[in-house]
mmCIF file of C-alpha atoms in Angstrom:
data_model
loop_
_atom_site.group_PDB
_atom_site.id
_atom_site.type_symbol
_atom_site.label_atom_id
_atom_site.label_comp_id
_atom_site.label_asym_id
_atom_site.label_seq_id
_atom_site.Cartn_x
_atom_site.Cartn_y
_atom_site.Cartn_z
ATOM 1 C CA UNK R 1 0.000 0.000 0.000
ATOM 2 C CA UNK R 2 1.373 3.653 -0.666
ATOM 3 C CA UNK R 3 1.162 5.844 1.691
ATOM 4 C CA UNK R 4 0.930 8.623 -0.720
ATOM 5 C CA UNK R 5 -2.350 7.696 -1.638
ATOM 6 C CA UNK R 6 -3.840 8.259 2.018
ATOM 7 C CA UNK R 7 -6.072 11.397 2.367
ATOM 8 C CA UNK R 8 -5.023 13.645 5.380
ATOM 9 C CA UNK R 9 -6.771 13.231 8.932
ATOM 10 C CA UNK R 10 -5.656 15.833 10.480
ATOM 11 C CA UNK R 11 -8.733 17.958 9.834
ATOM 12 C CA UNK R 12 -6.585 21.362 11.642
ATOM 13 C CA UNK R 13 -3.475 21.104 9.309
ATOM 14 C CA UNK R 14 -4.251 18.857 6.493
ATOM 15 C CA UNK R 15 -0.851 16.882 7.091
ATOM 16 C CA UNK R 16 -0.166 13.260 6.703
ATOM 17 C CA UNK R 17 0.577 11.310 9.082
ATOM 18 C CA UNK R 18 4.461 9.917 8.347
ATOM 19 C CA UNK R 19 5.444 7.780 11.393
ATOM 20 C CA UNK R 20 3.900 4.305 12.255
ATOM 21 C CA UNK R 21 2.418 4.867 15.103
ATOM 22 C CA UNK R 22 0.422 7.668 14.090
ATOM 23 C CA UNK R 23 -0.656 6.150 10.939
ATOM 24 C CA UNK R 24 -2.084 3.424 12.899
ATOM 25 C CA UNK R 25 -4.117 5.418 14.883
ATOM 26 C CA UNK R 26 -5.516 7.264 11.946
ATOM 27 C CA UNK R 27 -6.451 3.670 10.565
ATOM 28 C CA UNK R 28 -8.237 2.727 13.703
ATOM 29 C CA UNK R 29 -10.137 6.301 13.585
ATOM 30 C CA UNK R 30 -11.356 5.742 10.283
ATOM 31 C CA UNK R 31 -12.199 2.131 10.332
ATOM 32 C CA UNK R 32 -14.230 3.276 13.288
ATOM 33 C CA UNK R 33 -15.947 5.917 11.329
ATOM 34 C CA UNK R 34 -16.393 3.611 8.352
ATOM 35 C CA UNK R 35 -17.908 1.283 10.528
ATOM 36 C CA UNK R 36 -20.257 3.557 12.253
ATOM 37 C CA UNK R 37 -21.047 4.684 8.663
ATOM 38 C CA UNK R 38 -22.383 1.057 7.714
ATOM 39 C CA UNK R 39 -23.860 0.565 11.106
ATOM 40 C CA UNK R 40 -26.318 3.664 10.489
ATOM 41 C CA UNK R 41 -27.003 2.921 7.038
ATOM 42 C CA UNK R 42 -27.941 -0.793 7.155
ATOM 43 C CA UNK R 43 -31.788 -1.758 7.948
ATOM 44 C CA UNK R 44 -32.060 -4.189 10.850
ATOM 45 C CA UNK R 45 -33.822 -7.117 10.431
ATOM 46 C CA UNK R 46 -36.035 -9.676 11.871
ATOM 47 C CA UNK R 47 -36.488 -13.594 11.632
ATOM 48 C CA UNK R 48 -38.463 -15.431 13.507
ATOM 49 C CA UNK R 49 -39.154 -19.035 13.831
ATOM 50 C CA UNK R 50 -43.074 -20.110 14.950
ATOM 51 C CA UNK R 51 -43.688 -23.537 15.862
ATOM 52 C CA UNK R 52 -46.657 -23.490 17.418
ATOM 53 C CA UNK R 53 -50.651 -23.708 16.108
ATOM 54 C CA UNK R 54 -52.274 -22.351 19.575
ATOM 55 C CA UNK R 55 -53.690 -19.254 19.744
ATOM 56 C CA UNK R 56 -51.714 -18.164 22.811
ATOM 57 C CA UNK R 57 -48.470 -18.813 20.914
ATOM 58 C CA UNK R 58 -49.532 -17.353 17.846
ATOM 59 C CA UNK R 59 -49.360 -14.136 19.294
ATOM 60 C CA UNK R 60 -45.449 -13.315 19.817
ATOM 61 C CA UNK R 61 -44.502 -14.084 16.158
ATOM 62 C CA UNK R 62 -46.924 -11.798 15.006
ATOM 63 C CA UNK R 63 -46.698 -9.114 17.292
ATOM 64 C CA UNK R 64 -42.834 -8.666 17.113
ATOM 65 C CA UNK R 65 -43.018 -8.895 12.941
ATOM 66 C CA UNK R 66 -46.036 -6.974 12.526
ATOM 67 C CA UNK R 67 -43.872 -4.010 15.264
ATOM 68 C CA UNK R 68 -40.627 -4.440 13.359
ATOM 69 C CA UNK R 69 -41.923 -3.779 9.632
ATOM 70 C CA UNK R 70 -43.275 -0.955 12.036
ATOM 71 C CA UNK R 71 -39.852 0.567 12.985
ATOM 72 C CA UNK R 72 -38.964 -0.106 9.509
ATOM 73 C CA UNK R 73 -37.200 -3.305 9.779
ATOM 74 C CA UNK R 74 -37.031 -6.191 7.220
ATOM 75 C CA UNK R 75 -39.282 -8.617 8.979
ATOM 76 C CA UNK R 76 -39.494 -12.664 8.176
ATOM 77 C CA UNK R 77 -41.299 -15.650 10.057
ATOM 78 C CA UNK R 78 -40.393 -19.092 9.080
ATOM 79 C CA UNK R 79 -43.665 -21.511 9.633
ATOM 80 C CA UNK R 80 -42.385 -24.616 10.539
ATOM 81 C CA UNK R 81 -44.398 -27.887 12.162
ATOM 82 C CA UNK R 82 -47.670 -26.170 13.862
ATOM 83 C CA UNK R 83 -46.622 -23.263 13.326
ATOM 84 C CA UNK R 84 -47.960 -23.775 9.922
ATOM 85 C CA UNK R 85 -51.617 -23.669 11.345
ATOM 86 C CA UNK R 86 -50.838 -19.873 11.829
ATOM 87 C CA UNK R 87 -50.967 -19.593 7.763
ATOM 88 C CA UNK R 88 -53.916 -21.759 7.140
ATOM 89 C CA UNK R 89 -57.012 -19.637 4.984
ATOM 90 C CA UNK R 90 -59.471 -20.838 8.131
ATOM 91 C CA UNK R 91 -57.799 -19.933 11.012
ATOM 92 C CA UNK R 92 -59.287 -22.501 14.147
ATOM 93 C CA UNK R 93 -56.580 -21.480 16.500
ATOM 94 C CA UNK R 94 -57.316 -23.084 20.261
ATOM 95 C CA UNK R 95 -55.802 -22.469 23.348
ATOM 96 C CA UNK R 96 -56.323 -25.360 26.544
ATOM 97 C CA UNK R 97 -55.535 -24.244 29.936
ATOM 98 C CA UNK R 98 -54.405 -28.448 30.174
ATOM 99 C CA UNK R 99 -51.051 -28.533 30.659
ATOM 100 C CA UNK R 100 -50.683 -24.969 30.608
ATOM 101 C CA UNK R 101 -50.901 -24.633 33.994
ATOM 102 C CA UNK R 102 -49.435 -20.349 33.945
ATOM 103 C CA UNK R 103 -52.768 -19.556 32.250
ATOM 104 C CA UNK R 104 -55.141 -17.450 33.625
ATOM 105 C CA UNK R 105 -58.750 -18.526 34.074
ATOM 106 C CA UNK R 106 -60.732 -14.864 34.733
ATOM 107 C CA UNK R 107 -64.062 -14.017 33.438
ATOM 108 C CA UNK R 108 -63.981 -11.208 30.493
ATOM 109 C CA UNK R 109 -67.208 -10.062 32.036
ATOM 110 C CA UNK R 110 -69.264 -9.473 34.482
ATOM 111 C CA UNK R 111 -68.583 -7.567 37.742
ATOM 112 C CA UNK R 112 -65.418 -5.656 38.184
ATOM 113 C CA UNK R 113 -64.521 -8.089 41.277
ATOM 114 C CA UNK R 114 -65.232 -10.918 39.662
ATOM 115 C CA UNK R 115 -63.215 -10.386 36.613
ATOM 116 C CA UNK R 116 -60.045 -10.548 38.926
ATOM 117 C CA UNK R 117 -60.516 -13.777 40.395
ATOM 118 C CA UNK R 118 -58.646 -16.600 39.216
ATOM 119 C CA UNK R 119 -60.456 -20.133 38.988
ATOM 120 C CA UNK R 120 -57.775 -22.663 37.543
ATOM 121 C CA UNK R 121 -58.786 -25.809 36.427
ATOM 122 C CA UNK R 122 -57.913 -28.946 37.925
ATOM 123 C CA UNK R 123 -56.456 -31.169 34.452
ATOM 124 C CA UNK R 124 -58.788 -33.997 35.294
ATOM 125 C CA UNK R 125 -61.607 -31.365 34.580
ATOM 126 C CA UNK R 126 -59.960 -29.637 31.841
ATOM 127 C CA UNK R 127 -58.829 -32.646 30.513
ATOM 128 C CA UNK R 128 -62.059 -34.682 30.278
ATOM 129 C CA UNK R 129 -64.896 -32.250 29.759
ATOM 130 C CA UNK R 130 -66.339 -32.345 26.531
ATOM 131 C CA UNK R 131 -65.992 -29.041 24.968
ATOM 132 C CA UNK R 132 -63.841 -27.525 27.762
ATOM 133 C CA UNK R 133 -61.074 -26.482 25.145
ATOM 134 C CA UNK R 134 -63.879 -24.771 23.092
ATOM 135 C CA UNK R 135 -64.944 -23.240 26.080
ATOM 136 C CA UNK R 136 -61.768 -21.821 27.354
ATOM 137 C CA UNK R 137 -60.571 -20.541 23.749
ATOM 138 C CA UNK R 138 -63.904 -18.468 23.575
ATOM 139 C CA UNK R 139 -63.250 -16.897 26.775
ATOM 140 C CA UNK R 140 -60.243 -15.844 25.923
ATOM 141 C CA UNK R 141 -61.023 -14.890 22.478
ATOM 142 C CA UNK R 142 -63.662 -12.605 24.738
ATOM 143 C CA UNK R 143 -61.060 -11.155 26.644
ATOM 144 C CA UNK R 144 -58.883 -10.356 23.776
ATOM 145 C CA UNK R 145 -61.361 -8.246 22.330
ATOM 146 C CA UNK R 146 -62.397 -6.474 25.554
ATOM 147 C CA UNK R 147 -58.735 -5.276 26.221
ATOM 148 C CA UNK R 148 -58.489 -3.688 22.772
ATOM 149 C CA UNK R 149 -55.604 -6.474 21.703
ATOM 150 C CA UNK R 150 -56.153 -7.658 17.700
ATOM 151 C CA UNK R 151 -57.046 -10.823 16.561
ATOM 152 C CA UNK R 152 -54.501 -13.232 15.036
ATOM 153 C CA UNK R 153 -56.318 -12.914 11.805
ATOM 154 C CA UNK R 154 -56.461 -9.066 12.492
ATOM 155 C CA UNK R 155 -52.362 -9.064 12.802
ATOM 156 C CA UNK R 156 -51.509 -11.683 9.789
ATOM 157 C CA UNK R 157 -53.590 -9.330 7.692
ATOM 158 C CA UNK R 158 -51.591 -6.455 8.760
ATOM 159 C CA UNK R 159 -48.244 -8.476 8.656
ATOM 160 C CA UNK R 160 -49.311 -9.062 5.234
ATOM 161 C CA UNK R 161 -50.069 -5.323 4.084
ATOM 162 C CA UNK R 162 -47.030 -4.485 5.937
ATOM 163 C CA UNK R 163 -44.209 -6.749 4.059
ATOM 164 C CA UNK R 164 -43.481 -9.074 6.675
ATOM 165 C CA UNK R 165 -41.890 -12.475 4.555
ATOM 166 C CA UNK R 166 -44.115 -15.089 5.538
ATOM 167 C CA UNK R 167 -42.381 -18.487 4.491
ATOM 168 C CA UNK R 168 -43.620 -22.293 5.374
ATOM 169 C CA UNK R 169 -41.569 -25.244 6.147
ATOM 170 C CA UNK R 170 -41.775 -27.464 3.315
ATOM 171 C CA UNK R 171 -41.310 -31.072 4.842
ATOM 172 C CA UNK R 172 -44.164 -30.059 7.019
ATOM 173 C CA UNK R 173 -46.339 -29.913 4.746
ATOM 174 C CA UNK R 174 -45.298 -33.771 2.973
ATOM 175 C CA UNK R 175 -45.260 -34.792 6.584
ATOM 176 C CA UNK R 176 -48.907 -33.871 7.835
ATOM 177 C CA UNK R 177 -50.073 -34.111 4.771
ATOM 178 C CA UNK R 178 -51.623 -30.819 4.408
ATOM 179 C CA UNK R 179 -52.493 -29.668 0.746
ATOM 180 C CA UNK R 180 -51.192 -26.292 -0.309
ATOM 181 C CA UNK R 181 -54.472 -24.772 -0.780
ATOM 182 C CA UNK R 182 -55.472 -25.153 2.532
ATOM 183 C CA UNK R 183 -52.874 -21.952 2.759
ATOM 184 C CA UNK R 184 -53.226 -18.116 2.215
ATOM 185 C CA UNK R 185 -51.769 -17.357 -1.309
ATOM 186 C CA UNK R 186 -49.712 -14.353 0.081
ATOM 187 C CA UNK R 187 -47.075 -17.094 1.785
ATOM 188 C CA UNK R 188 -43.943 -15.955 0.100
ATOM 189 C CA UNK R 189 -41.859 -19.079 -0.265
ATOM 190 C CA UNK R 190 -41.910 -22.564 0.636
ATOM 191 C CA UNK R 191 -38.314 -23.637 2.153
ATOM 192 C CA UNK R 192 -36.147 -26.279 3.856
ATOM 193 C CA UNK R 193 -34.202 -25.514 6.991
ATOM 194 C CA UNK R 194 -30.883 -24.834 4.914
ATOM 195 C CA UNK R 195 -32.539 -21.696 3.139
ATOM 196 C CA UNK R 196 -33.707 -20.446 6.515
ATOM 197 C CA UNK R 197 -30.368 -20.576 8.014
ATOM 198 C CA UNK R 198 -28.807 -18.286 5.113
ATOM 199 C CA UNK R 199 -31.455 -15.885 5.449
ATOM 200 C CA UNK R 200 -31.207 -15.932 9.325
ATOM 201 C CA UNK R 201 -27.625 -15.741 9.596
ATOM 202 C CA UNK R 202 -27.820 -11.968 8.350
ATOM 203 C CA UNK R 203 -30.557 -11.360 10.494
ATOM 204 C CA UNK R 204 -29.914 -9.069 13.823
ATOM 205 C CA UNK R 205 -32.590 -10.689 15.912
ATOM 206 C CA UNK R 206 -33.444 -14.645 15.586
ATOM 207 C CA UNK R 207 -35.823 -15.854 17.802
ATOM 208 C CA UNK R 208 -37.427 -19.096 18.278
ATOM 209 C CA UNK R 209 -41.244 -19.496 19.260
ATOM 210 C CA UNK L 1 -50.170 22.146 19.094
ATOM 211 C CA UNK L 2 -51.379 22.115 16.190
ATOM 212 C CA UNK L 3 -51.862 18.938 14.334
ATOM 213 C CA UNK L 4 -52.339 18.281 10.476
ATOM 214 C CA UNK L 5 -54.059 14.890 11.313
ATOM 215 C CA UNK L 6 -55.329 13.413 14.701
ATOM 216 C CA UNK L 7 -55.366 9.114 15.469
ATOM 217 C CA UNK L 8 -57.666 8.157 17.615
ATOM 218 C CA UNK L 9 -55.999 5.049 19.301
ATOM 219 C CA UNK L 10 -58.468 5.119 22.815
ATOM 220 C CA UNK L 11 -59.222 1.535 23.601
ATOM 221 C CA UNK L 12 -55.861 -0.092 21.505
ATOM 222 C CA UNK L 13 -53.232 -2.481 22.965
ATOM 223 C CA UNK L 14 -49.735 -3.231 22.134
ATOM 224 C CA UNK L 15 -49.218 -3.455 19.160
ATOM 225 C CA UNK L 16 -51.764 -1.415 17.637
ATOM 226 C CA UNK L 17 -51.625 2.340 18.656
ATOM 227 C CA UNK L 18 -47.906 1.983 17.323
ATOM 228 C CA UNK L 19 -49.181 0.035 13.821
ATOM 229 C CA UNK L 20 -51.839 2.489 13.430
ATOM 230 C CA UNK L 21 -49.692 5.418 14.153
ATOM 231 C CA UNK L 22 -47.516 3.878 11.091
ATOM 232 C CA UNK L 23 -50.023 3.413 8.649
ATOM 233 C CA UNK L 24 -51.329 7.288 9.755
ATOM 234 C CA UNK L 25 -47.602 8.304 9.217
ATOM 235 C CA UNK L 26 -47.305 7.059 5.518
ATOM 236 C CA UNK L 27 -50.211 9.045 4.539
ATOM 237 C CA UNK L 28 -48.857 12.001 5.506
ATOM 238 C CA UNK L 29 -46.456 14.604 4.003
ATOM 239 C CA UNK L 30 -43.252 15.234 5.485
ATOM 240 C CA UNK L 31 -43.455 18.023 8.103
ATOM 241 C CA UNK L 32 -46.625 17.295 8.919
ATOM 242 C CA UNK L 33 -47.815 16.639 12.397
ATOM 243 C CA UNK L 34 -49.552 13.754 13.944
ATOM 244 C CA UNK L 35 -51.352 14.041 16.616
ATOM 245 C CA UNK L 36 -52.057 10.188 18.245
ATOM 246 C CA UNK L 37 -54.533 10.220 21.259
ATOM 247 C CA UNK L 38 -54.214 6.644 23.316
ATOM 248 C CA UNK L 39 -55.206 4.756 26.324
ATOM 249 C CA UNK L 40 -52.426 2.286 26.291
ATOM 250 C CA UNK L 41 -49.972 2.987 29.195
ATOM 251 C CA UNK L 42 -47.427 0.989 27.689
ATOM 252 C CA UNK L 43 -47.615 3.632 24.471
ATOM 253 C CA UNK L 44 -45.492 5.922 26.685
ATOM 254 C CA UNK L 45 -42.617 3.932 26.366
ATOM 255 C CA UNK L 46 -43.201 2.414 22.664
ATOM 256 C CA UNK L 47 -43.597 5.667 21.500
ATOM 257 C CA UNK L 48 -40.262 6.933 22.571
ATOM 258 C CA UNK L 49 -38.326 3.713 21.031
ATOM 259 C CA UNK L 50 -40.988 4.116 17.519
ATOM 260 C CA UNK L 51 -39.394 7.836 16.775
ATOM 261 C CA UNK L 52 -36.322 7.131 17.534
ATOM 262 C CA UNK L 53 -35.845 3.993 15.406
ATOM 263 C CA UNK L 54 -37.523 5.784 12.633
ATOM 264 C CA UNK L 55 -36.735 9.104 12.722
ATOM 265 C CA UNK L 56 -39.769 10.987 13.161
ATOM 266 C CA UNK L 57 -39.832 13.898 15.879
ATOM 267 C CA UNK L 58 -42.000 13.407 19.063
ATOM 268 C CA UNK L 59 -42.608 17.165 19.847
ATOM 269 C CA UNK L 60 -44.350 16.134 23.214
ATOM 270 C CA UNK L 61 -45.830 13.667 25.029
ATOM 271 C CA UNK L 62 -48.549 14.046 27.926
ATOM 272 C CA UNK L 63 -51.137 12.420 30.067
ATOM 273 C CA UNK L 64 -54.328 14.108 30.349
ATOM 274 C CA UNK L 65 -56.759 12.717 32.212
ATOM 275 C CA UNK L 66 -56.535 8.259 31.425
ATOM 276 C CA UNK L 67 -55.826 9.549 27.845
ATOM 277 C CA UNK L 68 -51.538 9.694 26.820
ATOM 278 C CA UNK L 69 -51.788 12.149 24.070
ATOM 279 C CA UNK L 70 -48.520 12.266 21.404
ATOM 280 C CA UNK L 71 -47.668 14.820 18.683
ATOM 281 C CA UNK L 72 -44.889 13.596 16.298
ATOM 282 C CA UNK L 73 -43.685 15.529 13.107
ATOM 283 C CA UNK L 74 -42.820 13.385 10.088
ATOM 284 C CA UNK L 75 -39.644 13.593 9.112
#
């Protein structure tokens, strides 16, 4: 490298920097400013992973893509195993308060007072009522609406509008045998795990839900 | 404060006040002012972190009453 074809740093006397030592801390200055340079100009980005088809973990993916393409990220979920139920034209999405045993059971109406009392379900209950899961997903379908928070159709439609990448897990769908048209048309791609990787490896935030 | 355009967001939760307040903002000319009127307490916050990442101006930011109200310029 010549040194003659440096530009000057010092921004108070134009000179070059001749000895070593100085010319090395010019480098690190402008790799540092280079770098900051790139850092401002690039456009973070998103990718999630959703493996799960219940209602209650259908919300995260969507909320975090739907608020990134927000902030003006580049925003993708990769579909994979239930997840794919998430991208289906019907949406049934259920939630069971069986083996779930964090979840809330409140009433979205009625008194003020009652509203705040929990009433969890023993499993043998939960488990072996006939239309308990039914129950519990329109109660807190209920509450979802009462507190102002979207639907999951509400928030894939936006997602959609909004350029978030939706893309499905191929071997899912050979292994369930699901049919393609049982899917929204707006899924971007159908991949295998290697094409996620490459897209998620440039991604600044990879999460898995 | 004047405001070219207001948002009603009253009755929203995370993530909505912040999605509509988007899809208001890219309607809008630059320079012109948004005012967003919300209920969500967590907007106070999200708000902050939305004009930041994007670059629009929050002018000010106030609670009247159970209503946060917002007024952000478009950059």
């Amino acid at each position: 490298m010549s040194i003659a074809k440096l530009q000057p740093v010092d921004s108070h006397t134009g000179a070059m920097p001749s000895d070593l030592a100085s010319l090395e801390t010019w480098f690190d200055q402008r790799l540092d400013e280079k770098l900051a340079e790139r850092e401002a100009a690039k456009t973070p980005s998103l990718a999630i992973i959703a493996t799960k088809g219940t209602m209650d973990m259908a919300y995260p993916p969507f909320i975090l893509a739907t608020t990134a393409a927000a902030l003006g990220w580049d925003a993708s979920i990769f579909f994979t195993f239930y997840g794919l139920e998430l991208l289906k034209k019907d949406l049934h999405l259920k939630v069971s308060p069986l083996g779930n045993p964090a979840m809330p059971m409140k009433m979205p109406f009625g008194p003020e007072w009652l509203q705040h009392i929990n009433m969890p379900i023993p499993n043998l209950v939960a488990g072996n009522l006939p239309g308990f899961e039914n129950f519990a997903t329109s109660m807190m379908e209920q509450t979802v609406k009462a507190k102002g928070v979207p639907s999951i159709k509400e928030l894939r439609d936006i997602s959609i509008e909004s350029g978030v990448k939706l893309v499905a897990c191929q071997m899912t769908v050979d292994l369930f045998n699901y049919s393609k048209d049982e899917f929204i048309p707006e899924i971007a791609d159908w991949i295998g795990a290697t094409s996620y990787l490459v897209d998620a490896k440039n991604a600044d935030v990879c999460l898995f839900v | 404060m004047e405001a070219t355009q207001t948002l009603d967001a009253r009755g929203l939760n995370c993530p909505l006040p912040i999605l509509r307040t988007k899809k208001s903002l890219n309607a809008m000319q630059s320079g012109d002012t948004l005012k967003v009127v919300a209920t969500d307490p967590g907007s106070l916050k999200d708000m902050v972190s939305f004009c930041t990442q994007t670059g629009n101006a929050l002018l000010s930011s106030q609670q009247t009453g159970g209503d946060f109200e917002f007024f952000i310029r478009k950059a």
